[in-house]
Amino acid sequence: MPDDFAPTLDRPPVRRAVQVIAAATLGGWLLVDVLGPGVFAGERFAPPGRFLVQPGWESGGVGGALPDTVLTRGSRSIPARDLRPAVLMLAKPGCNCVRAMRHVVAQSDGSGVRVYVIGVSGREVHRIAAEARGDVVALVDETAAVYGHYASGSDATLLLVRRDGIVVGIIDQVDRDLPLRSQLPALLDSP
């Protein structure tokens, strides 16, 4: 039988192309499988370690846990109690708190503590996070469970959440004189 009638895959250029595509696909899968958990996973909301707050513990103040509720980020649901260690800024609707958020971001930079802005309006928290020009995650509290427990009369309220999930500080006024950086190492420690 002449070569012109040989099956297409038996021709050397086609065979080589199929081999290259198969090798690239396999290599890509291996890369994502091996490096994926560390490189491609994106954000992790629940840090490793034991969560010391037990179900039924009181929430809503210093020494208690965050409410047992779910916040949203786009189409993702994130349990509020997984935000630890963290600085949570609760943004009042219509707040003028971008400067305050920038201060929090600057103070938290390099500390190992994640910064979140939480509000009842998705548009508002995304605007604040974008204008803060830093590593800030915007979350929406659709049921106002966290916001309702802790928000004060000021534009922004900060919650300091330790690694074990305990709220160890509530700050009603955020200004340039706030010595936040000195309080962050305590959030990384667990009793």
Coordinates of N, CA and C in Angstrom, one line a residue:
M1 N 0.8 -1.2 0.0 CA 0.0 0.0 0.0 C 0.9 1.2 0.0
P2 N 0.6 2.2 -0.8 CA 1.5 3.4 -0.9 C 1.3 4.2 0.4
D3 N 2.4 5.0 0.6 CA 2.4 5.9 1.8 C 1.2 6.9 1.9
D4 N 0.7 7.3 0.7 CA -0.3 8.3 0.7 C -1.6 7.7 1.4
F5 N -1.7 6.4 1.5 CA -3.0 5.8 2.0 C -2.8 5.4 3.5
A6 N -1.6 5.7 4.1 CA -1.3 5.3 5.4 C -2.2 6.1 6.4
P7 N -2.6 5.5 7.5 CA -3.4 6.2 8.5 C -2.7 7.5 8.9
T8 N -3.5 8.6 9.1 CA -2.9 9.9 9.4 C -2.0 9.9 10.6
L9 N -2.3 9.2 11.7 CA -1.4 9.2 12.9 C -0.1 8.5 12.7
D10 N 0.1 7.7 11.6 CA 1.4 7.1 11.4 C 2.4 8.0 10.7
R11 N 1.9 9.1 10.2 CA 2.9 10.0 9.5 C 3.7 10.7 10.6
P12 N 5.0 10.8 10.4 CA 5.9 11.4 11.4 C 5.6 12.8 11.9
P13 N 5.3 13.8 11.1 CA 4.9 15.1 11.6 C 3.7 15.1 12.5
V14 N 2.7 14.3 12.1 CA 1.5 14.3 12.9 C 1.7 13.5 14.2
R15 N 2.4 12.5 14.1 CA 2.8 11.7 15.3 C 3.5 12.6 16.3
R16 N 4.5 13.3 15.8 CA 5.3 14.2 16.7 C 4.4 15.3 17.3
A17 N 3.5 15.8 16.6 CA 2.6 16.9 17.1 C 1.7 16.3 18.2
V18 N 1.2 15.1 18.0 CA 0.3 14.4 19.0 C 1.2 14.2 20.3
Q19 N 2.4 13.8 20.1 CA 3.3 13.5 21.3 C 3.5 14.8 22.1
V20 N 3.8 15.9 21.4 CA 4.1 17.2 22.0 C 2.8 17.6 22.8
I21 N 1.7 17.6 22.2 CA 0.4 18.0 22.8 C 0.2 17.1 24.0
A22 N 0.3 15.8 23.9 CA 0.1 14.9 25.1 C 1.1 15.2 26.2
A23 N 2.3 15.5 25.9 CA 3.3 15.8 26.9 C 3.0 17.1 27.6
A24 N 2.6 18.1 26.8 CA 2.3 19.4 27.4 C 1.1 19.3 28.3
T25 N 0.1 18.6 27.9 CA -1.1 18.4 28.7 C -0.8 17.7 30.0
L26 N 0.0 16.6 29.9 CA 0.4 15.9 31.1 C 1.2 16.7 32.0
G27 N 2.1 17.5 31.4 CA 3.0 18.4 32.2 C 2.1 19.4 32.9
G28 N 1.2 20.0 32.2 CA 0.3 21.0 32.9 C -0.5 20.4 34.0
W29 N -1.0 19.2 33.8 CA -1.8 18.6 34.9 C -0.9 18.3 36.1
L30 N 0.3 17.8 35.9 CA 1.2 17.6 37.0 C 1.6 18.9 37.7
L31 N 1.8 19.9 36.9 CA 2.2 21.2 37.5 C 1.0 21.7 38.5
V32 N -0.2 21.6 38.0 CA -1.3 22.1 38.8 C -1.5 21.2 40.0
D33 N -1.3 19.8 39.8 CA -1.5 18.9 40.8 C -0.5 19.0 41.9
V34 N 0.8 19.2 41.5 CA 1.8 19.3 42.5 C 2.0 20.6 43.2
L35 N 1.9 21.7 42.3 CA 2.1 23.0 42.9 C 0.8 23.7 43.2
G36 N -0.3 23.2 42.7 CA -1.6 23.8 42.9 C -2.0 24.2 44.3
P37 N -1.8 23.3 45.3 CA -2.2 23.7 46.6 C -1.5 24.9 47.1
G38 N -0.3 25.1 46.7 CA 0.5 26.2 47.3 C 0.5 27.4 46.4
V39 N 0.4 27.2 45.1 CA 0.6 28.4 44.2 C -0.7 28.8 43.6
F40 N -1.5 27.9 43.1 CA -2.7 28.2 42.4 C -4.0 28.3 43.3
A41 N -3.9 28.0 44.5 CA -5.1 27.9 45.3 C -5.7 29.3 45.6
G42 N -4.9 30.3 45.5 CA -5.5 31.6 45.9 C -5.6 31.8 47.4
E43 N -6.6 32.4 47.8 CA -6.8 32.7 49.2 C -7.2 31.5 50.0
R44 N -6.8 31.5 51.2 CA -7.2 30.5 52.1 C -7.9 31.2 53.3
F45 N -9.1 31.0 53.6 CA -9.8 31.7 54.6 C -9.6 31.1 56.0
A46 N -9.5 29.8 56.0 CA -9.3 29.2 57.3 C -7.8 28.8 57.5
P47 N -7.1 29.5 58.4 CA -5.7 29.1 58.5 C -5.6 27.8 59.2
P48 N -4.4 27.2 59.1 CA -4.2 25.9 59.8 C -4.1 26.1 61.3
G49 N -4.4 25.1 62.0 CA -4.4 25.2 63.5 C -5.7 24.9 64.1
R50 N -5.7 24.8 65.4 CA -7.0 24.4 66.0 C -7.9 25.6 66.3
F51 N -9.1 25.4 66.0 CA -10.1 26.5 66.2 C -10.6 26.3 67.7
L52 N -10.2 27.1 68.6 CA -10.6 26.9 70.0 C -12.0 27.3 70.4
V53 N -12.6 28.1 69.5 CA -14.0 28.5 69.8 C -14.9 27.4 69.6
Q54 N -15.6 27.0 70.5 CA -16.5 25.8 70.4 C -17.9 26.3 70.0
P55 N -18.7 25.5 69.3 CA -20.1 25.9 68.9 C -20.8 26.2 70.2
G56 N -21.6 27.2 70.1 CA -22.4 27.6 71.2 C -21.8 28.7 72.1
W57 N -20.5 29.1 71.8 CA -19.9 30.1 72.6 C -20.5 31.4 72.2
E58 N -20.6 32.3 73.1 CA -21.2 33.6 72.9 C -20.4 34.4 71.9
S59 N -21.1 35.2 71.1 CA -20.4 36.1 70.1 C -21.0 37.5 70.4
G60 N -20.3 38.4 69.7 CA -20.8 39.8 69.8 C -20.0 40.7 70.7
G61 N -18.9 40.3 71.2 CA -18.1 41.2 72.0 C -16.7 40.7 72.1
V62 N -15.9 41.4 72.9 CA -14.5 41.0 73.1 C -14.5 39.8 74.0
G63 N -13.7 38.8 73.6 CA -13.6 37.5 74.3 C -14.5 36.4 73.7
G64 N -15.3 36.8 72.7 CA -16.2 35.8 72.1 C -15.8 35.6 70.7
A65 N -16.6 34.7 70.0 CA -16.3 34.4 68.6 C -17.1 35.3 67.7
L66 N -16.8 35.3 66.5 CA -17.6 36.0 65.5 C -18.9 35.2 65.4
P67 N -20.0 35.9 64.9 CA -21.2 35.2 64.8 C -21.1 34.0 63.8
D68 N -21.8 33.0 64.0 CA -21.8 31.8 63.1 C -22.7 32.1 61.9
T69 N -22.1 32.8 61.0 CA -22.8 33.2 59.8 C -21.9 33.1 58.6
V70 N -22.4 33.3 57.4 CA -21.7 33.2 56.2 C -21.7 34.6 55.5
L71 N -20.5 35.0 55.0 CA -20.3 36.2 54.2 C -20.1 35.8 52.8
T72 N -20.2 36.7 51.9 CA -20.0 36.3 50.5 C -18.9 37.2 49.8
R73 N -18.3 36.5 48.9 CA -17.3 37.2 48.0 C -17.6 36.7 46.6
G74 N -18.3 37.6 45.9 CA -18.7 37.1 44.6 C -19.8 36.0 44.7
S75 N -19.5 34.9 44.2 CA -20.4 33.7 44.3 C -20.0 32.8 45.4
R76 N -18.8 33.1 46.1 CA -18.3 32.2 47.2 C -18.9 32.6 48.5
S77 N -19.2 31.6 49.3 CA -19.7 31.8 50.7 C -18.5 31.4 51.6
I78 N -18.3 32.3 52.5 CA -17.1 32.2 53.4 C -17.7 32.3 54.9
P79 N -17.5 31.2 55.7 CA -17.9 31.3 57.1 C -17.1 32.5 57.8
A80 N -17.9 33.3 58.5 CA -17.2 34.4 59.2 C -16.2 33.9 60.2
R81 N -16.4 32.8 60.8 CA -15.5 32.3 61.8 C -14.2 31.7 61.2
D82 N -14.1 31.7 59.9 CA -12.8 31.3 59.2 C -11.9 32.4 59.0
L83 N -12.3 33.6 59.3 CA -11.5 34.8 59.0 C -10.6 35.1 60.3
R84 N -9.5 34.4 60.3 CA -8.6 34.5 61.4 C -7.2 34.1 61.0
P85 N -6.2 34.6 61.6 CA -6.2 35.9 62.3 C -6.5 37.0 61.3
A86 N -7.1 38.1 61.8 CA -7.6 39.1 60.9 C -7.9 40.4 61.5
V87 N -7.8 41.4 60.7 CA -8.3 42.7 61.0 C -9.5 42.9 60.1
L88 N -10.7 43.1 60.7 CA -11.9 43.2 60.0 C -12.4 44.7 60.1
M89 N -12.6 45.3 59.0 CA -13.1 46.7 59.0 C -14.6 46.6 58.6
L90 N -15.5 47.0 59.5 CA -16.9 47.0 59.2 C -17.2 48.4 58.7
A91 N -17.6 48.5 57.4 CA -17.8 49.8 56.8 C -19.3 50.1 56.8
K92 N -19.6 51.3 57.4 CA -21.0 51.8 57.4 C -21.4 52.1 56.0
P93 N -22.7 51.9 55.6 CA -23.1 52.3 54.3 C -22.9 53.8 54.0
G94 N -22.3 54.1 52.9 CA -22.0 55.5 52.6 C -20.8 56.1 53.3
C95 N -20.0 55.2 53.9 CA -18.9 55.7 54.7 C -17.8 56.4 53.9
N96 N -17.1 57.3 54.5 CA -16.0 57.9 53.9 C -14.7 57.4 54.6
C97 N -14.5 56.1 54.4 CA -13.4 55.4 55.2 C -12.3 54.9 54.4
V98 N -12.1 55.3 53.2 CA -11.0 54.8 52.4 C -9.6 55.2 53.0
R99 N -9.5 56.4 53.6 CA -8.3 56.8 54.3 C -8.0 55.9 55.4
A100 N -9.1 55.6 56.2 CA -8.9 54.7 57.3 C -8.5 53.3 56.9
M101 N -9.0 52.8 55.8 CA -8.6 51.5 55.2 C -7.2 51.5 54.8
R102 N -6.7 52.6 54.2 CA -5.3 52.7 53.8 C -4.4 52.6 55.0
H103 N -4.8 53.3 56.1 CA -4.0 53.3 57.3 C -3.9 51.8 57.8
V104 N -5.1 51.1 57.8 CA -5.1 49.8 58.3 C -4.2 48.9 57.4
V105 N -4.3 49.0 56.1 CA -3.5 48.2 55.2 C -2.0 48.5 55.4
A106 N -1.6 49.8 55.6 CA -0.2 50.2 55.8 C 0.3 49.6 57.1
Q107 N -0.5 49.6 58.2 CA -0.1 49.1 59.5 C 0.0 47.6 59.5
S108 N -0.8 46.9 58.6 CA -0.9 45.5 58.6 C 0.1 44.8 57.7
D109 N 0.7 45.6 56.8 CA 1.5 45.1 55.7 C 2.7 44.3 56.3
G110 N 2.8 43.0 55.9 CA 3.9 42.2 56.3 C 3.8 41.6 57.7
S111 N 2.6 41.7 58.3 CA 2.4 41.2 59.6 C 1.9 39.8 59.7
G112 N 1.4 39.3 58.6 CA 0.9 37.9 58.6 C -0.6 37.9 58.9
V113 N -1.2 39.0 59.2 CA -2.6 39.2 59.5 C -3.3 39.7 58.3
R114 N -4.4 39.0 57.9 CA -5.2 39.4 56.7 C -6.1 40.5 57.0
V115 N -6.4 41.4 56.1 CA -7.3 42.5 56.2 C -8.5 42.3 55.4
Y116 N -9.7 42.5 56.0 CA -10.9 42.4 55.3 C -11.8 43.7 55.5
V117 N -12.5 44.0 54.5 CA -13.5 45.1 54.7 C -14.9 44.4 54.5
I118 N -15.8 44.6 55.4 CA -17.1 43.9 55.4 C -18.2 45.0 55.5
G119 N -19.2 44.8 54.7 CA -20.3 45.7 54.7 C -21.5 45.0 54.2
V120 N -22.6 45.8 54.3 CA -23.9 45.2 53.8 C -24.1 45.5 52.3
S121 N -23.3 46.4 51.8 CA -23.4 46.7 50.3 C -22.2 46.2 49.6
G122 N -22.4 45.4 48.6 CA -21.2 44.8 47.9 C -20.5 45.9 47.1
R123 N -21.3 46.8 46.5 CA -20.7 47.9 45.7 C -19.8 48.7 46.6
E124 N -20.2 49.0 47.8 CA -19.5 49.9 48.8 C -18.1 49.2 49.2
V125 N -18.2 47.9 49.6 CA -17.0 47.3 50.1 C -16.0 47.0 49.0
H126 N -16.5 46.8 47.8 CA -15.6 46.6 46.6 C -14.9 47.9 46.3
R127 N -15.6 49.0 46.4 CA -15.0 50.3 46.1 C -13.9 50.6 47.2
I128 N -14.2 50.4 48.4 CA -13.3 50.7 49.5 C -12.0 49.8 49.3
A129 N -12.2 48.5 49.0 CA -11.1 47.6 48.8 C -10.2 48.1 47.7
A130 N -10.8 48.5 46.6 CA -10.1 48.9 45.4 C -9.3 50.2 45.6
E131 N -10.0 51.1 46.3 CA -9.3 52.4 46.6 C -8.3 52.4 47.7
A132 N -8.3 51.3 48.5 CA -7.3 51.2 49.6 C -5.9 50.9 49.0
R133 N -5.9 50.4 47.8 CA -4.6 50.1 47.1 C -3.7 49.2 48.0
G134 N -4.2 48.1 48.4 CA -3.5 47.2 49.2 C -4.1 45.8 49.1
D135 N -3.6 44.9 50.0 CA -4.1 43.6 50.0 C -5.3 43.5 51.0
V136 N -6.5 43.8 50.4 CA -7.7 43.8 51.2 C -8.7 42.9 50.5
V137 N -9.4 42.1 51.3 CA -10.5 41.3 50.7 C -11.8 41.9 51.1
A138 N -12.7 42.1 50.1 CA -14.0 42.7 50.3 C -15.0 41.6 50.5
L139 N -15.8 41.6 51.5 CA -16.8 40.6 51.8 C -18.1 41.3 52.1
V140 N -19.2 40.7 51.7 CA -20.6 41.2 51.9 C -21.3 40.5 53.0
D141 N -21.8 41.2 53.9 CA -22.6 40.6 55.1 C -24.1 40.8 54.8
E142 N -24.6 39.9 53.9 CA -26.0 40.1 53.4 C -27.0 40.1 54.5
T143 N -26.8 39.4 55.6 CA -27.7 39.3 56.7 C -27.4 40.3 57.8
A144 N -26.3 41.0 57.6 CA -25.9 42.0 58.6 C -25.6 41.3 60.0
A145 N -25.2 40.1 60.0 CA -25.0 39.4 61.3 C -23.7 39.9 62.0
V146 N -22.6 40.0 61.2 CA -21.4 40.5 61.8 C -21.6 42.0 62.0
Y147 N -22.0 42.7 61.0 CA -22.2 44.2 61.1 C -23.1 44.6 62.2
G148 N -24.2 43.9 62.3 CA -25.2 44.2 63.4 C -24.6 43.9 64.8
H149 N -23.8 43.0 65.0 CA -23.2 42.7 66.3 C -22.2 43.7 66.7
Y150 N -21.4 44.2 65.8 CA -20.2 45.0 66.2 C -20.2 46.5 65.7
A151 N -20.9 46.8 64.7 CA -20.7 48.1 64.1 C -21.1 49.2 65.1
S152 N -20.3 50.3 65.2 CA -20.6 51.4 66.0 C -21.2 52.5 65.2
G153 N -21.3 53.7 65.8 CA -21.9 54.8 65.1 C -20.9 55.5 64.2
S154 N -19.6 55.1 64.3 CA -18.6 55.7 63.4 C -18.7 55.1 62.0
D155 N -18.0 55.7 61.0 CA -17.9 55.2 59.7 C -17.4 53.8 59.6
A156 N -16.3 53.5 60.4 CA -15.7 52.2 60.4 C -15.4 51.7 61.8
T157 N -15.6 50.5 62.0 CA -15.3 49.8 63.2 C -14.3 48.7 62.9
L158 N -13.2 48.5 63.7 CA -12.3 47.5 63.4 C -12.5 46.4 64.5
L159 N -12.4 45.1 64.0 CA -12.4 44.0 64.9 C -11.0 43.3 64.7
L160 N -10.4 43.0 65.8 CA -9.2 42.3 65.8 C -9.4 40.8 66.3
V161 N -9.2 39.9 65.4 CA -9.5 38.5 65.6 C -8.3 37.7 65.7
R162 N -8.1 37.0 66.8 CA -6.9 36.2 67.0 C -7.0 34.9 66.2
R163 N -5.9 34.2 66.1 CA -5.7 33.0 65.3 C -6.7 31.9 65.7
D164 N -7.1 31.9 67.0 CA -8.1 30.9 67.5 C -9.5 31.3 67.3
G165 N -9.8 32.4 66.7 CA -11.1 32.9 66.4 C -11.8 33.8 67.4
I166 N -11.0 34.1 68.4 CA -11.6 35.0 69.5 C -11.4 36.5 69.1
V167 N -12.4 37.3 69.2 CA -12.3 38.7 69.0 C -11.6 39.3 70.2
V168 N -10.5 39.9 70.0 CA -9.7 40.4 71.2 C -9.7 41.9 71.2
G169 N -10.3 42.6 70.2 CA -10.3 44.0 70.3 C -11.4 44.6 69.3
I170 N -12.0 45.6 69.8 CA -13.0 46.4 68.9 C -12.6 47.8 69.0
I171 N -12.3 48.4 67.8 CA -11.8 49.8 67.8 C -12.9 50.6 67.0
D172 N -13.5 51.6 67.7 CA -14.6 52.4 67.1 C -14.1 53.5 66.2
Q173 N -12.9 54.1 66.5 CA -12.4 55.2 65.7 C -11.1 54.8 65.1
V174 N -11.0 54.9 63.8 CA -9.8 54.6 63.1 C -9.2 55.9 62.5
D175 N -8.0 56.3 63.0 CA -7.4 57.5 62.5 C -5.9 57.2 62.4
R176 N -5.2 58.2 61.9 CA -3.7 58.0 61.6 C -2.9 57.8 62.9
D177 N -3.4 58.1 64.0 CA -2.7 57.9 65.3 C -2.9 56.5 65.9
L178 N -3.7 55.7 65.3 CA -4.0 54.4 65.8 C -2.8 53.5 65.7
P179 N -2.3 53.0 66.8 CA -1.0 52.2 66.8 C -1.4 50.7 66.5
L180 N -2.0 50.4 65.4 CA -2.4 49.1 65.1 C -1.3 48.1 65.0
R181 N -0.2 48.5 64.4 CA 0.9 47.6 64.1 C 1.4 46.9 65.4
S182 N 1.4 47.6 66.5 CA 1.9 47.0 67.8 C 0.9 46.0 68.3
Q183 N -0.4 46.0 67.9 CA -1.4 45.0 68.4 C -1.5 43.8 67.5
L184 N -0.9 43.8 66.4 CA -1.0 42.6 65.5 C -0.3 41.4 65.9
P185 N 0.9 41.4 66.5 CA 1.5 40.2 66.9 C 0.7 39.3 67.8
A186 N -0.1 39.9 68.7 CA -1.0 39.2 69.6 C -2.0 38.4 68.8
L187 N -2.4 38.8 67.6 CA -3.4 38.1 66.9 C -2.9 36.8 66.3
L188 N -1.6 36.7 66.2 CA -0.9 35.4 65.7 C -0.7 34.4 66.8
D189 N -0.8 34.8 68.0 CA -0.6 33.9 69.1 C -2.0 33.3 69.5
S190 N -1.9 32.1 70.0 CA -3.1 31.4 70.5 C -2.8 31.0 72.0
P191 N -3.8 31.1 72.8 CA -3.5 30.7 74.2 C -3.2 29.2 74.4

